[in-house]
Amino acid sequence: MTPILLSLVIVVLLLIYLNTFRLPKNFPPGPKNFPIWGGYYQVLWENLNLPYRTFHAMAKRYKTNVVGLFLGNFKVVVACDLDTCREVLLKPEFQGRVDAFVPRLRGDGDLLGIIFSEGPLWQEQRRFMLRNMRDFGFGKRSDSLEHDLQEEVQDLIDLIRKGNTEVCKDRIAQIPELLYAINANMAIQIYSGDRKPLAEAHEFGFVMAEQAKVIDATTGALNITPWMRHFFPKQVGYTVTKHATKYAKRFVDSLISNHKEKLSDETSNDFIDRYIHEMNNRIYRGDEYNSFSERQLQVIGLDMLFAASTTIPFMTAFILLLLTKYKEVQRKCQEEIDQVVGQGRLPTLQDRQFLPYCEATIREAMRYQTLAPLGVPHKALEDTTLGGYFIPKGTMVLTSLYSAHRDEKVWDEPDKFMPERFIDSDGKIIRKDMTVPFGLGKRVCAGETFARQNIFVQMTGLLQNFDLDVPAQCRLPDLSENVSGISESPKPFQLKFTDRLYKKKI
Ligand code: HEM
């Protein structure tokens, strides 16, 4: 190559680079951007295991509440304190979703479902889902849901007592695996009215959990550089994602086709029935705008079953981990349960208001260990501002819920685990909740109530029946060893469950 040609190539490459990573005036400060991954190199360099923690550190370093950078070709800003996260979550112009590879893979090329859709489709489908699932106990207190939940928790307790499997043997259980089947079944039941045998529900939960771990909370290499899947399918998480998506679609399709076979005019016994009726009615009426389709029903199923089968077991696992680490908190929760509920029956959702210390422990665990540390990426639907910075239309907007929960302006000693911070001088739970583990506003987690109810009943049921300890020759993992993902999970660990001898006390 002649020197002139070489110089020309260099100039062209430089121009492409400068053009790709050109930032508008008053864009938030952040790391330097380099070809292909933009600022992602530095994010990973500073914390390869838990990259979201880099944003928290960067915000302090740049003395800012918003960090700005490129992730691949995506222009990205990250809100890094409680006020700025609230601004993102509550301003209408930030309620878009990012058009990326994995969401399109789930929708066979389209952005479907609830989690990754936007605009009129999202609004109509979210409203329909919440309104109809409420009738089956999703998002409110319901006797039938409570009954199902109690049965699942009782099965879990029996499994711990009698279990002789790889997941639980001699009262030593693998966490979070122990919790996969119960939580997958609770979600399958709400969506389809069905319940699967233990082994099948466990397998479903296991595959979903593996998927949650490979989608990085920063949206990951697969979303920012999807072409890399052709060269490094395993490393960028494509192998697992492709397999898990195919597996989950087959699973959901079989639930739907069972319903289609049985569907009669009167039946509306579960969400799938309701959805198919609505879809058929709209076709019959010939509605001009119709976001209802069987593909949409399938992706709502993926959203729900994926969310419930990963987030609830992961969060409950973190709570068990913290209760084992902080023994005095475990003891105080047990004392409260003994006083209020006793041992004749399992704790119920009606007991929640009378168990403030247990509630405070769950709230503090969800603050201290933010399950979705960067939430789900939002998108600016128009040119706007955030924390005083200019944010162009189309920018990906991340909420560092982790930073909101460690914000020194809001929390005393934020790095300490202290359930007492949520108890007032009368021993009651503090009404005003400044935690945001589920986000806020129009995009707030659709499963918040369901998740809180499940976590409460599982945690209190287990504590009522067992003392939690570390088995001999084992150690509890540190939170810095967590497995990163769209929802974070603890490094798998073993827990010893010892029966509490209630009868002796009576
Ligand atoms: C501890 C458990 C859970 C946590 C911490 C959690 C957290 C979150 C967060 C942070 C978001 C993003 C909000 C935003 O966009 O700003 C979200 C969205 C969502 N979650 Fe959850 N979630 C949990 C459980 C569940 C469950 C059990 C379900 C369903 C069964 C669910 C369904 C959804 C859906 C559908 C969305 C998308 C909402 C929308 O975009 O309109 N989540 N969740």
XYZ file of C-alpha atoms in Angstrom, residues 145-460:
316
model
C -53.942 -17.187 44.966
C -53.181 -17.299 48.673
C -54.432 -20.876 48.838
C -52.184 -21.902 45.899
C -49.226 -20.108 47.405
C -49.706 -21.801 50.787
C -49.805 -25.175 49.063
C -46.592 -24.437 47.195
C -44.837 -23.300 50.390
C -46.050 -26.384 52.259
C -44.674 -28.558 49.419
C -41.376 -26.703 49.709
C -41.221 -27.313 53.462
C -42.016 -31.020 52.931
C -39.372 -31.224 50.237
C -36.770 -29.825 52.637
C -37.833 -32.263 55.361
C -37.973 -35.378 53.193
C -35.987 -34.418 50.094
C -33.460 -36.841 48.719
C -32.484 -35.212 45.448
C -29.522 -33.267 44.129
C -31.316 -30.028 44.997
C -32.029 -31.001 48.594
C -30.674 -33.909 50.601
C -30.438 -34.415 54.392
C -31.889 -30.926 54.850
C -29.017 -29.330 52.988
C -30.315 -27.451 49.947
C -28.784 -25.843 46.877
C -29.782 -22.183 46.752
C -31.276 -20.645 44.600
C -32.121 -23.920 42.790
C -34.384 -25.104 45.613
C -36.752 -22.235 44.791
C -37.069 -22.641 41.008
C -39.981 -25.106 40.819
C -42.309 -23.364 43.279
C -41.901 -19.999 41.583
C -42.185 -21.294 38.030
C -45.407 -23.056 39.019
C -46.925 -19.968 40.624
C -46.426 -18.022 37.378
C -47.579 -20.877 35.126
C -50.744 -21.079 37.202
C -51.581 -17.375 36.834
C -50.940 -17.409 33.082
C -52.535 -20.711 32.144
C -54.414 -22.092 35.152
C -52.123 -25.161 34.985
C -49.523 -26.504 37.355
C -46.610 -28.657 36.227
C -45.020 -31.664 37.944
C -42.050 -30.725 40.131
C -39.347 -31.930 37.718
C -40.832 -30.087 34.741
C -41.337 -26.842 36.689
C -37.779 -27.117 38.019
C -36.340 -27.590 34.550
C -38.262 -24.572 33.273
C -36.984 -22.428 36.164
C -33.429 -23.664 35.613
C -33.376 -22.775 31.893
C -34.852 -19.311 32.574
C -32.289 -18.667 35.325
C -29.417 -19.551 32.974
C -30.855 -17.105 30.434
C -31.152 -14.299 33.035
C -27.464 -14.683 33.853
C -26.105 -14.213 30.316
C -28.018 -11.010 29.498
C -25.840 -8.418 31.106
C -27.516 -5.622 33.047
C -25.753 -3.096 30.771
C -27.681 -4.811 27.888
C -24.521 -6.732 27.068
C -22.307 -7.506 24.109
C -25.054 -9.466 22.325
C -27.316 -6.408 22.158
C -24.671 -3.791 21.419
C -22.727 -5.853 18.859
C -25.074 -8.662 17.702
C -22.763 -9.591 14.789
C -20.329 -11.015 17.370
C -22.666 -14.001 17.821
C -21.322 -15.398 14.546
C -17.774 -15.503 15.949
C -18.179 -15.901 19.731
C -21.693 -17.348 20.247
C -20.931 -18.738 23.689
C -18.980 -15.781 25.033
C -21.629 -13.164 24.103
C -24.438 -15.323 25.525
C -26.046 -16.202 22.180
C -25.907 -19.995 22.619
C -27.801 -19.888 25.927
C -30.217 -17.144 24.797
C -31.130 -18.946 21.574
C -31.689 -22.248 23.348
C -33.650 -20.701 26.257
C -35.858 -18.609 23.957
C -36.682 -21.609 21.766
C -37.352 -23.783 24.824
C -39.599 -21.153 26.484
C -41.568 -20.572 23.271
C -42.214 -24.297 22.911
C -43.316 -24.426 26.564
C -45.677 -21.446 26.221
C -47.042 -22.701 22.882
C -47.995 -26.001 24.469
C -49.896 -24.134 27.223
C -51.717 -22.072 24.585
C -52.598 -24.991 22.329
C -54.073 -26.956 25.270
C -56.426 -24.019 25.786
C -57.392 -23.664 22.168
C -58.517 -27.293 22.165
C -60.708 -26.833 25.253
C -61.980 -23.299 24.621
C -65.747 -22.825 24.764
C -67.808 -19.628 24.642
C -68.353 -19.419 28.388
C -64.856 -20.247 29.587
C -62.694 -17.469 30.917
C -60.931 -19.382 33.612
C -57.441 -18.015 33.185
C -55.457 -15.401 31.319
C -54.958 -17.427 28.123
C -58.721 -18.044 27.804
C -59.458 -14.365 28.341
C -56.868 -13.323 25.792
C -58.091 -15.709 23.081
C -61.676 -14.530 23.608
C -60.620 -10.881 23.300
C -58.543 -11.650 20.197
C -61.467 -13.446 18.527
C -63.926 -10.676 19.464
C -61.709 -8.067 17.887
C -61.319 -10.055 14.699
C -65.114 -10.519 14.613
C -65.710 -6.770 15.143
C -63.054 -5.917 12.561
C -61.395 -3.293 14.819
C -59.237 -0.846 12.888
C -56.421 -0.940 15.434
C -55.825 -4.373 16.905
C -52.692 -5.184 18.902
C -54.052 -8.617 19.909
C -52.455 -11.636 18.265
C -51.328 -15.124 19.140
C -47.682 -14.039 18.834
C -48.349 -11.252 21.301
C -49.982 -13.745 23.700
C -46.892 -15.939 23.353
C -44.456 -13.111 24.183
C -46.563 -11.974 27.181
C -46.158 -15.584 28.354
C -42.392 -15.357 27.859
C -42.287 -12.047 29.766
C -44.321 -13.304 32.707
C -42.872 -16.751 33.077
C -39.309 -15.503 32.604
C -39.748 -12.642 35.093
C -41.422 -14.698 37.802
C -39.175 -17.755 37.446
C -36.003 -15.719 37.865
C -36.611 -12.609 39.973
C -38.545 -14.174 42.871
C -36.204 -17.155 43.474
C -33.140 -14.898 43.117
C -34.502 -12.317 45.568
C -35.670 -14.952 48.059
C -32.221 -16.567 47.789
C -30.575 -13.231 48.633
C -32.887 -12.859 51.626
C -32.008 -16.349 52.912
C -28.330 -15.511 52.425
C -28.632 -12.264 54.407
C -30.677 -13.936 57.154
C -27.972 -16.587 57.529
C -25.252 -13.967 57.596
C -27.062 -11.660 60.022
C -28.239 -14.151 62.626
C -29.736 -11.527 64.936
C -32.083 -10.429 62.116
C -33.100 -14.076 61.555
C -33.819 -14.490 65.259
C -35.889 -11.281 65.477
C -38.007 -12.292 62.455
C -38.612 -15.721 63.998
C -39.612 -14.193 67.342
C -42.114 -11.935 65.581
C -43.574 -14.861 63.604
C -43.791 -16.999 66.781
C -45.663 -14.242 68.616
C -48.095 -13.280 65.862
C -48.666 -16.524 63.953
C -47.479 -19.298 66.258
C -46.930 -22.714 64.725
C -50.395 -24.071 64.031
C -50.647 -22.628 60.518
C -48.422 -21.032 57.900
C -48.112 -17.208 57.832
C -50.619 -15.636 55.437
C -50.837 -12.365 53.554
C -53.286 -11.119 56.193
C -50.461 -11.424 58.743
C -48.257 -9.014 56.772
C -49.464 -5.885 58.538
C -48.774 -7.499 61.937
C -45.219 -8.542 61.071
C -43.476 -5.157 60.636
C -39.983 -6.458 61.374
C -40.308 -9.178 58.699
C -41.606 -6.552 56.243
C -38.727 -4.216 57.145
C -36.253 -7.054 56.588
C -37.617 -7.707 53.090
C -37.609 -3.988 52.266
C -34.041 -3.593 53.505
C -32.875 -6.713 51.633
C -34.358 -5.294 48.424
C -32.540 -2.002 49.029
C -29.230 -3.504 50.112
C -29.197 -6.062 47.285
C -30.850 -4.349 44.318
C -32.081 -7.221 42.189
C -32.294 -5.343 38.870
C -29.340 -2.978 39.422
C -29.910 -1.030 36.185
C -33.657 -1.681 35.876
C -34.800 -2.322 32.298
C -33.367 0.146 29.741
C -35.649 3.085 28.848
C -35.365 5.291 25.743
C -35.828 9.045 25.226
C -38.801 9.508 22.873
C -37.819 13.137 22.126
C -34.989 15.621 22.755
C -35.133 16.442 26.460
C -33.044 17.039 29.595
C -32.022 14.941 32.576
C -30.347 16.267 35.708
C -29.651 19.477 33.748
C -27.923 17.678 30.820
C -29.114 17.529 27.216
C -30.461 14.109 26.144
C -31.126 13.629 22.428
C -34.106 11.644 21.128
C -33.323 7.918 20.835
C -30.782 7.845 23.708
C -30.831 4.682 25.832
C -31.532 5.709 29.431
C -30.482 3.400 32.268
C -31.598 3.838 35.863
C -28.929 2.753 38.317
C -31.380 1.548 40.962
C -28.268 0.282 42.752
C -27.020 3.893 43.053
C -30.499 5.071 44.145
C -30.325 2.516 46.962
C -26.816 3.575 47.984
C -27.491 7.319 47.667
C -25.849 8.986 50.682
C -28.240 11.940 50.411
C -31.118 9.571 51.219
C -29.733 6.721 53.342
C -27.688 6.818 56.550
C -24.783 4.392 56.256
C -26.110 2.947 52.958
C -23.539 0.118 52.920
C -24.937 -1.371 56.150
C -27.715 -3.977 56.272
C -30.140 -2.572 58.876
C -33.852 -3.525 58.712
C -34.389 -1.155 61.685
C -34.042 1.826 59.324
C -37.621 1.087 58.197
C -39.150 0.823 61.706
C -40.482 3.937 63.474
C -40.375 4.716 67.200
C -43.739 2.909 67.714
C -42.320 -0.273 66.240
C -44.383 0.178 63.039
C -43.098 0.023 59.466
C -42.315 3.503 58.101
C -45.071 4.437 55.647
C -43.011 6.455 53.179
C -40.968 3.995 51.128
C -38.012 5.585 49.318
C -36.814 2.291 47.837
C -37.353 1.689 44.115
C -36.523 -1.992 43.442
C -39.450 -2.269 41.003
C -39.034 1.136 39.368
C -41.874 3.690 39.449
C -44.403 5.399 37.220
C -46.063 4.051 34.085
C -43.379 1.428 33.509
C -43.340 0.206 37.116
C -42.886 -3.571 37.332
C -46.161 -5.249 36.419
C -45.432 -8.074 38.873
C -44.589 -5.961 41.946
C -47.514 -6.986 44.170
C -47.286 -10.627 43.098
C -43.523 -10.660 43.802
C -43.854 -8.993 47.203
C -46.595 -11.424 48.247
C -44.643 -14.478 47.114
C -41.423 -13.370 48.768
C -43.228 -12.631 52.049
C -45.023 -15.996 52.242
C -41.932 -17.976 51.229
C -39.586 -16.207 53.645
C -41.901 -16.274 56.663
